[in-house]
PDB file of C-alpha atoms in Angstrom:
ATOM      1  CA  UNK A   1      -6.786 -34.515  30.836  1.00 40.00           C
ATOM      2  CA  UNK A   2      -5.467 -31.575  32.752  1.00 56.00           C
ATOM      3  CA  UNK A   3      -6.818 -28.256  32.398  1.00 80.00           C
ATOM      4  CA  UNK A   4      -5.174 -25.503  30.379  1.00 93.00           C
ATOM      5  CA  UNK A   5      -2.592 -23.365  32.196  1.00 97.00           C
ATOM      6  CA  UNK A   6      -3.960 -20.076  33.519  1.00 98.00           C
ATOM      7  CA  UNK A   7      -2.860 -17.143  31.504  1.00 98.00           C
ATOM      8  CA  UNK A   8      -1.503 -14.407  33.838  1.00 98.00           C
ATOM      9  CA  UNK A   9      -1.175 -11.019  31.914  1.00 98.00           C
ATOM     10  CA  UNK A  10       1.430  -8.972  33.639  1.00 98.00           C
ATOM     11  CA  UNK A  11       1.013  -5.146  33.122  1.00 97.00           C
ATOM     12  CA  UNK A  12       3.276  -2.415  34.328  1.00 94.00           C
ATOM     13  CA  UNK A  13       0.635  -0.283  36.136  1.00 95.00           C
ATOM     14  CA  UNK A  14       0.193   3.409  36.243  1.00 96.00           C
ATOM     15  CA  UNK A  15      -1.063   6.180  38.436  1.00 95.00           C
ATOM     16  CA  UNK A  16      -3.175   7.072  35.527  1.00 97.00           C
ATOM     17  CA  UNK A  17      -6.549   5.248  35.813  1.00 97.00           C
ATOM     18  CA  UNK A  18      -6.845   5.036  32.012  1.00 98.00           C
ATOM     19  CA  UNK A  19      -3.983   2.505  31.962  1.00 98.00           C
ATOM     20  CA  UNK A  20      -5.702  -0.138  34.218  1.00 98.00           C
ATOM     21  CA  UNK A  21      -9.000   0.405  32.538  1.00 98.00           C
ATOM     22  CA  UNK A  22      -7.378  -0.236  29.106  1.00 98.00           C
ATOM     23  CA  UNK A  23      -5.592  -3.358  30.341  1.00 98.00           C
ATOM     24  CA  UNK A  24      -8.723  -4.703  31.801  1.00 98.00           C
ATOM     25  CA  UNK A  25     -10.549  -4.042  28.478  1.00 98.00           C
ATOM     26  CA  UNK A  26      -7.924  -5.880  26.582  1.00 98.00           C
ATOM     27  CA  UNK A  27      -8.145  -8.883  28.959  1.00 98.00           C
ATOM     28  CA  UNK A  28     -11.934  -8.995  28.518  1.00 98.00           C
ATOM     29  CA  UNK A  29     -11.370  -9.295  24.739  1.00 98.00           C
ATOM     30  CA  UNK A  30      -8.970 -12.078  25.185  1.00 98.00           C
ATOM     31  CA  UNK A  31     -11.437 -13.958  27.359  1.00 98.00           C
ATOM     32  CA  UNK A  32     -14.042 -13.494  24.773  1.00 98.00           C
ATOM     33  CA  UNK A  33     -11.868 -14.784  21.979  1.00 98.00           C
ATOM     34  CA  UNK A  34     -10.739 -17.919  23.816  1.00 97.00           C
ATOM     35  CA  UNK A  35     -13.801 -19.485  25.629  1.00 95.00           C
ATOM     36  CA  UNK A  36     -12.882 -21.563  28.657  1.00 95.00           C
ATOM     37  CA  UNK A  37      -9.482 -20.019  29.026  1.00 98.00           C
ATOM     38  CA  UNK A  38      -8.814 -18.507  32.550  1.00 98.00           C
ATOM     39  CA  UNK A  39      -7.079 -15.204  32.236  1.00 98.00           C
ATOM     40  CA  UNK A  40      -5.961 -13.134  35.214  1.00 98.00           C
ATOM     41  CA  UNK A  41      -4.319  -9.704  35.487  1.00 98.00           C
ATOM     42  CA  UNK A  42      -1.542  -8.748  37.818  1.00 98.00           C
ATOM     43  CA  UNK A  43       0.401  -5.334  37.988  1.00 98.00           C
ATOM     44  CA  UNK A  44       4.066  -4.725  38.791  1.00 96.00           C
ATOM     45  CA  UNK A  45       3.399  -1.355  40.345  1.00 95.00           C
ATOM     46  CA  UNK A  46       0.763   1.286  41.199  1.00 96.00           C
ATOM     47  CA  UNK A  47      -2.275  -0.908  40.664  1.00 97.00           C
ATOM     48  CA  UNK A  48      -3.843  -4.069  42.218  1.00 97.00           C
ATOM     49  CA  UNK A  49      -3.842  -6.912  42.264  1.00 98.00           C
ATOM     50  CA  UNK A  50      -0.102  -7.331  42.222  1.00 98.00           C
ATOM     51  CA  UNK A  51       1.543 -10.101  40.344  1.00 98.00           C
ATOM     52  CA  UNK A  52       2.695 -11.719  43.591  1.00 97.00           C
ATOM     53  CA  UNK A  53      -0.859 -11.455  45.080  1.00 98.00           C
ATOM     54  CA  UNK A  54      -2.460 -13.204  42.024  1.00 98.00           C
ATOM     55  CA  UNK A  55       0.214 -16.007  42.136  1.00 98.00           C
ATOM     56  CA  UNK A  56      -0.370 -16.562  45.811  1.00 98.00           C
ATOM     57  CA  UNK A  57      -4.165 -16.744  45.244  1.00 98.00           C
ATOM     58  CA  UNK A  58      -3.822 -19.192  42.351  1.00 98.00           C
ATOM     59  CA  UNK A  59      -1.549 -21.439  44.407  1.00 98.00           C
ATOM     60  CA  UNK A  60      -4.107 -21.347  47.252  1.00 98.00           C
ATOM     61  CA  UNK A  61      -6.800 -22.536  44.878  1.00 97.00           C
ATOM     62  CA  UNK A  62      -4.660 -25.441  43.811  1.00 97.00           C
ATOM     63  CA  UNK A  63      -3.647 -24.225  40.437  1.00 97.00           C
ATOM     64  CA  UNK A  64      -0.439 -25.782  39.134  1.00 96.00           C
ATOM     65  CA  UNK A  65       0.296 -24.326  35.696  1.00 97.00           C
ATOM     66  CA  UNK A  66       0.516 -20.689  34.808  1.00 98.00           C
ATOM     67  CA  UNK A  67       1.769 -18.979  31.620  1.00 98.00           C
ATOM     68  CA  UNK A  68       3.009 -15.444  32.529  1.00 98.00           C
ATOM     69  CA  UNK A  69       2.756 -13.013  29.711  1.00 98.00           C
ATOM     70  CA  UNK A  70       4.420  -9.641  29.829  1.00 97.00           C
ATOM     71  CA  UNK A  71       2.099  -6.870  28.465  1.00 97.00           C
ATOM     72  CA  UNK A  72       5.079  -5.308  26.802  1.00 96.00           C
ATOM     73  CA  UNK A  73       6.028  -4.454  23.189  1.00 96.00           C
ATOM     74  CA  UNK A  74       9.765  -4.952  23.466  1.00 93.00           C
ATOM     75  CA  UNK A  75      12.204  -7.048  25.446  1.00 88.00           C
ATOM     76  CA  UNK A  76      13.531  -4.199  27.700  1.00 78.00           C
ATOM     77  CA  UNK A  77      14.343  -4.136  31.380  1.00 73.00           C
ATOM     78  CA  UNK A  78      10.918  -5.157  32.752  1.00 74.00           C
ATOM     79  CA  UNK A  79      10.885  -8.359  30.606  1.00 82.00           C
ATOM     80  CA  UNK A  80      14.444  -9.138  31.256  1.00 86.00           C
ATOM     81  CA  UNK A  81      14.779  -8.326  34.968  1.00 85.00           C
ATOM     82  CA  UNK A  82      11.639  -7.149  36.774  1.00 90.00           C
ATOM     83  CA  UNK A  83       9.242  -9.855  35.741  1.00 95.00           C
ATOM     84  CA  UNK A  84      11.625 -12.763  36.105  1.00 95.00           C
ATOM     85  CA  UNK A  85      12.482 -11.555  39.544  1.00 95.00           C
ATOM     86  CA  UNK A  86       8.828 -11.389  40.591  1.00 95.00           C
ATOM     87  CA  UNK A  87       8.135 -14.880  39.122  1.00 96.00           C
ATOM     88  CA  UNK A  88      11.096 -16.398  41.013  1.00 95.00           C
ATOM     89  CA  UNK A  89       9.199 -15.425  44.266  1.00 96.00           C
ATOM     90  CA  UNK A  90       6.092 -17.331  43.349  1.00 97.00           C
ATOM     91  CA  UNK A  91       4.856 -20.223  45.517  1.00 97.00           C
ATOM     92  CA  UNK A  92       6.852 -23.333  44.823  1.00 96.00           C
ATOM     93  CA  UNK A  93       3.820 -25.458  43.870  1.00 96.00           C
ATOM     94  CA  UNK A  94       3.343 -23.361  40.715  1.00 97.00           C
ATOM     95  CA  UNK A  95       4.816 -24.282  37.409  1.00 96.00           C
ATOM     96  CA  UNK A  96       5.294 -20.957  35.556  1.00 97.00           C
ATOM     97  CA  UNK A  97       6.518 -20.215  31.980  1.00 97.00           C
ATOM     98  CA  UNK A  98       7.193 -16.642  30.892  1.00 96.00           C
ATOM     99  CA  UNK A  99       5.778 -16.090  27.480  1.00 97.00           C
ATOM    100  CA  UNK A 100       7.496 -13.801  25.023  1.00 96.00           C
ATOM    101  CA  UNK A 101       6.720  -9.955  24.885  1.00 97.00           C
ATOM    102  CA  UNK A 102       4.061  -9.083  22.260  1.00 98.00           C
ATOM    103  CA  UNK A 103       6.257  -7.356  19.672  1.00 97.00           C
ATOM    104  CA  UNK A 104       7.289  -7.315  16.997  1.00 97.00           C
ATOM    105  CA  UNK A 105       4.430  -8.877  15.211  1.00 98.00           C
ATOM    106  CA  UNK A 106       2.618  -8.290  11.929  1.00 98.00           C
ATOM    107  CA  UNK A 107      -0.606  -8.216  13.771  1.00 98.00           C
ATOM    108  CA  UNK A 108       0.573  -5.172  15.814  1.00 98.00           C
ATOM    109  CA  UNK A 109       1.678  -3.352  12.561  1.00 98.00           C
ATOM    110  CA  UNK A 110      -1.910  -4.232  11.265  1.00 98.00           C
ATOM    111  CA  UNK A 111      -3.220  -2.637  14.456  1.00 98.00           C
ATOM    112  CA  UNK A 112      -1.149   0.471  14.114  1.00 98.00           C
ATOM    113  CA  UNK A 113      -2.315   0.947  10.534  1.00 98.00           C
ATOM    114  CA  UNK A 114      -6.026   0.431  11.475  1.00 97.00           C
ATOM    115  CA  UNK A 115      -5.641   3.017  14.243  1.00 98.00           C
ATOM    116  CA  UNK A 116      -4.437   5.506  11.586  1.00 98.00           C
ATOM    117  CA  UNK A 117      -7.393   4.886   9.429  1.00 98.00           C
ATOM    118  CA  UNK A 118      -9.691   5.199  12.286  1.00 98.00           C
ATOM    119  CA  UNK A 119      -8.045   8.674  12.873  1.00 98.00           C
ATOM    120  CA  UNK A 120      -8.846   9.924   9.460  1.00 98.00           C
ATOM    121  CA  UNK A 121      -6.451   8.470   6.993  1.00 98.00           C
ATOM    122  CA  UNK A 122      -7.352   6.269   4.108  1.00 97.00           C
ATOM    123  CA  UNK A 123      -5.280   3.694   2.111  1.00 96.00           C
ATOM    124  CA  UNK A 124      -5.198   6.245  -0.617  1.00 97.00           C
ATOM    125  CA  UNK A 125      -3.159   8.569   1.625  1.00 98.00           C
ATOM    126  CA  UNK A 126      -0.280   6.092   2.222  1.00 98.00           C
ATOM    127  CA  UNK A 127       2.040   7.085  -0.582  1.00 98.00           C
ATOM    128  CA  UNK A 128       1.913  10.724   0.391  1.00 98.00           C
ATOM    129  CA  UNK A 129       1.904  10.357   4.194  1.00 98.00           C
ATOM    130  CA  UNK A 130       4.938  10.126   6.519  1.00 98.00           C
ATOM    131  CA  UNK A 131       4.372   8.218   9.643  1.00 99.00           C
ATOM    132  CA  UNK A 132       5.977   8.651  13.108  1.00 98.00           C
ATOM    133  CA  UNK A 133       6.298   5.348  14.974  1.00 98.00           C
ATOM    134  CA  UNK A 134       6.198   6.758  18.398  1.00 98.00           C
ATOM    135  CA  UNK A 135       7.105   4.395  21.190  1.00 98.00           C
ATOM    136  CA  UNK A 136       7.646   4.989  24.903  1.00 95.00           C
ATOM    137  CA  UNK A 137      11.397   4.639  24.712  1.00 93.00           C
ATOM    138  CA  UNK A 138      14.100   2.576  26.425  1.00 91.00           C
ATOM    139  CA  UNK A 139      17.709   2.637  27.480  1.00 90.00           C
ATOM    140  CA  UNK A 140      17.946  -0.870  26.241  1.00 91.00           C
ATOM    141  CA  UNK A 141      19.710  -0.980  22.842  1.00 92.00           C
ATOM    142  CA  UNK A 142      17.881  -4.214  21.883  1.00 92.00           C
ATOM    143  CA  UNK A 143      14.451  -2.469  22.400  1.00 93.00           C
ATOM    144  CA  UNK A 144      15.557   0.646  20.374  1.00 95.00           C
ATOM    145  CA  UNK A 145      16.887  -1.522  17.492  1.00 95.00           C
ATOM    146  CA  UNK A 146      13.469  -3.403  17.394  1.00 96.00           C
ATOM    147  CA  UNK A 147      11.572  -0.214  17.041  1.00 97.00           C
ATOM    148  CA  UNK A 148      13.805   1.070  14.292  1.00 97.00           C
ATOM    149  CA  UNK A 149      13.477  -2.247  12.390  1.00 98.00           C
ATOM    150  CA  UNK A 150       9.593  -2.146  12.621  1.00 98.00           C
ATOM    151  CA  UNK A 151       9.788   1.368  11.190  1.00 98.00           C
ATOM    152  CA  UNK A 152      12.005   0.230   8.226  1.00 98.00           C
ATOM    153  CA  UNK A 153       9.753  -2.747   7.428  1.00 98.00           C
ATOM    154  CA  UNK A 154       6.576  -0.703   7.692  1.00 98.00           C
ATOM    155  CA  UNK A 155       7.967   1.820   5.126  1.00 97.00           C
ATOM    156  CA  UNK A 156       8.185  -0.954   2.719  1.00 97.00           C
ATOM    157  CA  UNK A 157       4.300  -1.352   2.758  1.00 97.00           C
ATOM    158  CA  UNK A 158       3.726   1.874   0.857  1.00 97.00           C
ATOM    159  CA  UNK A 159       4.066   4.882   3.189  1.00 98.00           C
ATOM    160  CA  UNK A 160       5.911   7.922   2.001  1.00 98.00           C
ATOM    161  CA  UNK A 161       8.340   7.550   4.947  1.00 98.00           C
ATOM    162  CA  UNK A 162       8.336   6.007   8.443  1.00 98.00           C
ATOM    163  CA  UNK A 163      10.478   7.340  11.258  1.00 98.00           C
ATOM    164  CA  UNK A 164      10.900   5.896  14.798  1.00 98.00           C
ATOM    165  CA  UNK A 165      10.553   8.318  17.853  1.00 98.00           C
ATOM    166  CA  UNK A 166      10.692   7.983  21.575  1.00 98.00           C
ATOM    167  CA  UNK A 167       8.928   9.588  24.550  1.00 97.00           C
ATOM    168  CA  UNK A 168      11.867   9.056  26.824  1.00 95.00           C
ATOM    169  CA  UNK A 169      15.393   7.656  27.229  1.00 91.00           C
ATOM    170  CA  UNK A 170      16.129   7.804  23.415  1.00 91.00           C
ATOM    171  CA  UNK A 171      16.087  10.238  20.534  1.00 95.00           C
ATOM    172  CA  UNK A 172      14.546  11.490  18.412  1.00 97.00           C
ATOM    173  CA  UNK A 173      11.411  12.869  20.121  1.00 98.00           C
ATOM    174  CA  UNK A 174       8.080  12.809  18.366  1.00 98.00           C
ATOM    175  CA  UNK A 175       8.131  16.514  17.542  1.00 98.00           C
ATOM    176  CA  UNK A 176      11.593  16.090  15.882  1.00 98.00           C
ATOM    177  CA  UNK A 177      10.338  13.152  13.828  1.00 98.00           C
ATOM    178  CA  UNK A 178       7.318  15.141  12.725  1.00 98.00           C
ATOM    179  CA  UNK A 179       9.535  18.090  11.720  1.00 98.00           C
ATOM    180  CA  UNK A 180      11.883  15.828   9.779  1.00 98.00           C
ATOM    181  CA  UNK A 181       8.972  14.278   7.739  1.00 98.00           C
ATOM    182  CA  UNK A 182       7.675  17.799   7.003  1.00 98.00           C
ATOM    183  CA  UNK A 183      11.122  18.670   5.748  1.00 98.00           C
ATOM    184  CA  UNK A 184      11.269  15.492   3.732  1.00 98.00           C
ATOM    185  CA  UNK A 185       8.253  16.695   1.744  1.00 98.00           C
ATOM    186  CA  UNK A 186       5.472  14.354   2.978  1.00 98.00           C
ATOM    187  CA  UNK A 187       2.058  15.847   2.146  1.00 98.00           C
ATOM    188  CA  UNK A 188       0.788  14.577   5.411  1.00 98.00           C
ATOM    189  CA  UNK A 189       2.289  13.562   8.665  1.00 98.00           C
ATOM    190  CA  UNK A 190       0.738  11.091  11.027  1.00 98.00           C
ATOM    191  CA  UNK A 191       1.703   9.795  14.442  1.00 99.00           C
ATOM    192  CA  UNK A 192       1.157   6.189  15.379  1.00 98.00           C
ATOM    193  CA  UNK A 193       1.717   5.657  19.152  1.00 98.00           C
ATOM    194  CA  UNK A 194       3.280   2.177  19.511  1.00 98.00           C
ATOM    195  CA  UNK A 195       2.032   2.004  23.096  1.00 98.00           C
ATOM    196  CA  UNK A 196      -0.679  -0.285  24.665  1.00 98.00           C
ATOM    197  CA  UNK A 197      -2.375   2.024  27.080  1.00 98.00           C
ATOM    198  CA  UNK A 198      -2.774   5.788  27.894  1.00 97.00           C
ATOM    199  CA  UNK A 199      -0.424   7.332  30.610  1.00 96.00           C
ATOM    200  CA  UNK A 200       2.288   9.708  31.053  1.00 96.00           C
ATOM    201  CA  UNK A 201       4.524   8.825  28.241  1.00 96.00           C
ATOM    202  CA  UNK A 202       1.685   8.461  25.603  1.00 97.00           C
ATOM    203  CA  UNK A 203       0.452  11.914  26.778  1.00 98.00           C
ATOM    204  CA  UNK A 204       4.041  13.113  25.890  1.00 98.00           C
ATOM    205  CA  UNK A 205       3.751  11.610  22.494  1.00 98.00           C
ATOM    206  CA  UNK A 206       0.502  13.283  21.942  1.00 98.00           C
ATOM    207  CA  UNK A 207       1.949  16.724  22.788  1.00 98.00           C
ATOM    208  CA  UNK A 208       4.865  15.984  20.445  1.00 98.00           C
ATOM    209  CA  UNK A 209       2.252  15.307  17.719  1.00 98.00           C
ATOM    210  CA  UNK A 210       0.846  18.794  17.763  1.00 98.00           C
ATOM    211  CA  UNK A 211       2.403  19.661  14.461  1.00 97.00           C
ATOM    212  CA  UNK A 212       1.119  16.500  12.725  1.00 98.00           C
ATOM    213  CA  UNK A 213      -2.108  16.113  10.682  1.00 98.00           C
ATOM    214  CA  UNK A 214      -3.180  12.967  12.292  1.00 98.00           C
ATOM    215  CA  UNK A 215      -2.750  11.359  15.768  1.00 98.00           C
ATOM    216  CA  UNK A 216      -3.968   7.754  16.121  1.00 98.00           C
ATOM    217  CA  UNK A 217      -5.187   6.260  19.374  1.00 98.00           C
ATOM    218  CA  UNK A 218      -3.012   3.945  21.359  1.00 98.00           C
ATOM    219  CA  UNK A 219      -3.273   0.219  20.500  1.00 98.00           C
ATOM    220  CA  UNK A 220      -5.420  -0.615  23.441  1.00 98.00           C
ATOM    221  CA  UNK A 221      -7.846  -3.462  23.314  1.00 98.00           C
ATOM    222  CA  UNK A 222      -7.528  -3.806  19.518  1.00 98.00           C
ATOM    223  CA  UNK A 223      -8.507  -7.279  18.380  1.00 98.00           C
ATOM    224  CA  UNK A 224      -5.059  -7.625  16.704  1.00 98.00           C
ATOM    225  CA  UNK A 225      -3.355  -7.154  20.111  1.00 98.00           C
ATOM    226  CA  UNK A 226      -5.643  -9.690  21.702  1.00 98.00           C
ATOM    227  CA  UNK A 227      -4.652 -12.261  19.034  1.00 98.00           C
ATOM    228  CA  UNK A 228      -1.074 -11.584  19.690  1.00 98.00           C
ATOM    229  CA  UNK A 229      -1.605 -12.408  23.342  1.00 98.00           C
ATOM    230  CA  UNK A 230      -3.187 -15.717  22.434  1.00 98.00           C
ATOM    231  CA  UNK A 231      -0.355 -16.660  20.047  1.00 98.00           C
ATOM    232  CA  UNK A 232       2.175 -15.943  22.757  1.00 98.00           C
ATOM    233  CA  UNK A 233       0.248 -18.013  25.232  1.00 98.00           C
ATOM    234  CA  UNK A 234       0.023 -20.909  22.958  1.00 97.00           C
ATOM    235  CA  UNK A 235       3.672 -20.810  22.122  1.00 97.00           C
ATOM    236  CA  UNK A 236       4.581 -20.732  25.795  1.00 97.00           C
ATOM    237  CA  UNK A 237       2.201 -23.458  26.602  1.00 93.00           C
ATOM    238  CA  UNK A 238       3.561 -26.055  24.151  1.00 84.00           C
ATOM    239  CA  UNK A 239       6.124 -27.497  26.644  1.00 68.00           C
ATOM    240  CA  UNK A 240       3.440 -27.723  29.263  1.00 59.00           C
ATOM    241  CA  UNK A 241       1.157 -29.675  26.913  1.00 49.00           C
ATOM    242  CA  UNK A 242       3.776 -32.445  26.734  1.00 43.00           C
ATOM    243  CA  UNK A 243       4.512 -32.251  30.499  1.00 43.00           C
ATOM    244  CA  UNK A 244       0.887 -32.165  31.868  1.00 41.00           C
ATOM    245  CA  UNK A 245      -1.065 -33.857  28.894  1.00 38.00           C
ATOM    246  CA  UNK A 246      -3.164 -30.570  28.544  1.00 40.00           C
TER     247      UNK A 246
END
């Protein structure tokens, strides 16, 4: 029986050292949750190892099958263009399947909610609290529509209101959404960063949350996020199970 495909987690990378540290912490959690699964990490920019370097090393070792998983919350430019381009340059001996991005997922919404509770809210606060779902932002209409839909669905779970906001490329900004929820009459306003790791744009979200009552931490190495990674890996792996008898 062939071994399971290697899981290659592809992160964007950042000059901010907190970004890579958070990615590595998340990967460690994934490894702990799936004993025996080989998980590697590659970065598109700023950090090492690069995605290309990891793929070259895997091929040199004799690895045949890889599931490449974009560490992204929406299907924007990186998932549609950058990552496929890098994967097309991989050594020919590798059979690579690109997994879906992480979001949307009920597990990620659960992680957002748990981060809010860790920041000081309680379930009893839901009906009187307005939440800003603050994402990095994108010029891709599909990605923006996904964030808006997540906000609409999350509102139906009992929050006073949920408004999307964006740190770049799109409007409204976090501070504008906070102000709107105040004007709406929510007793409390909380900001939930829909981002995976600290960095420049999450810091902008934090500054925009200055007028809120609660600012949650980024999703980071939350167990729910690790579970989504494994779900995406398993789904992408299915065709390979038939092909290689794994």
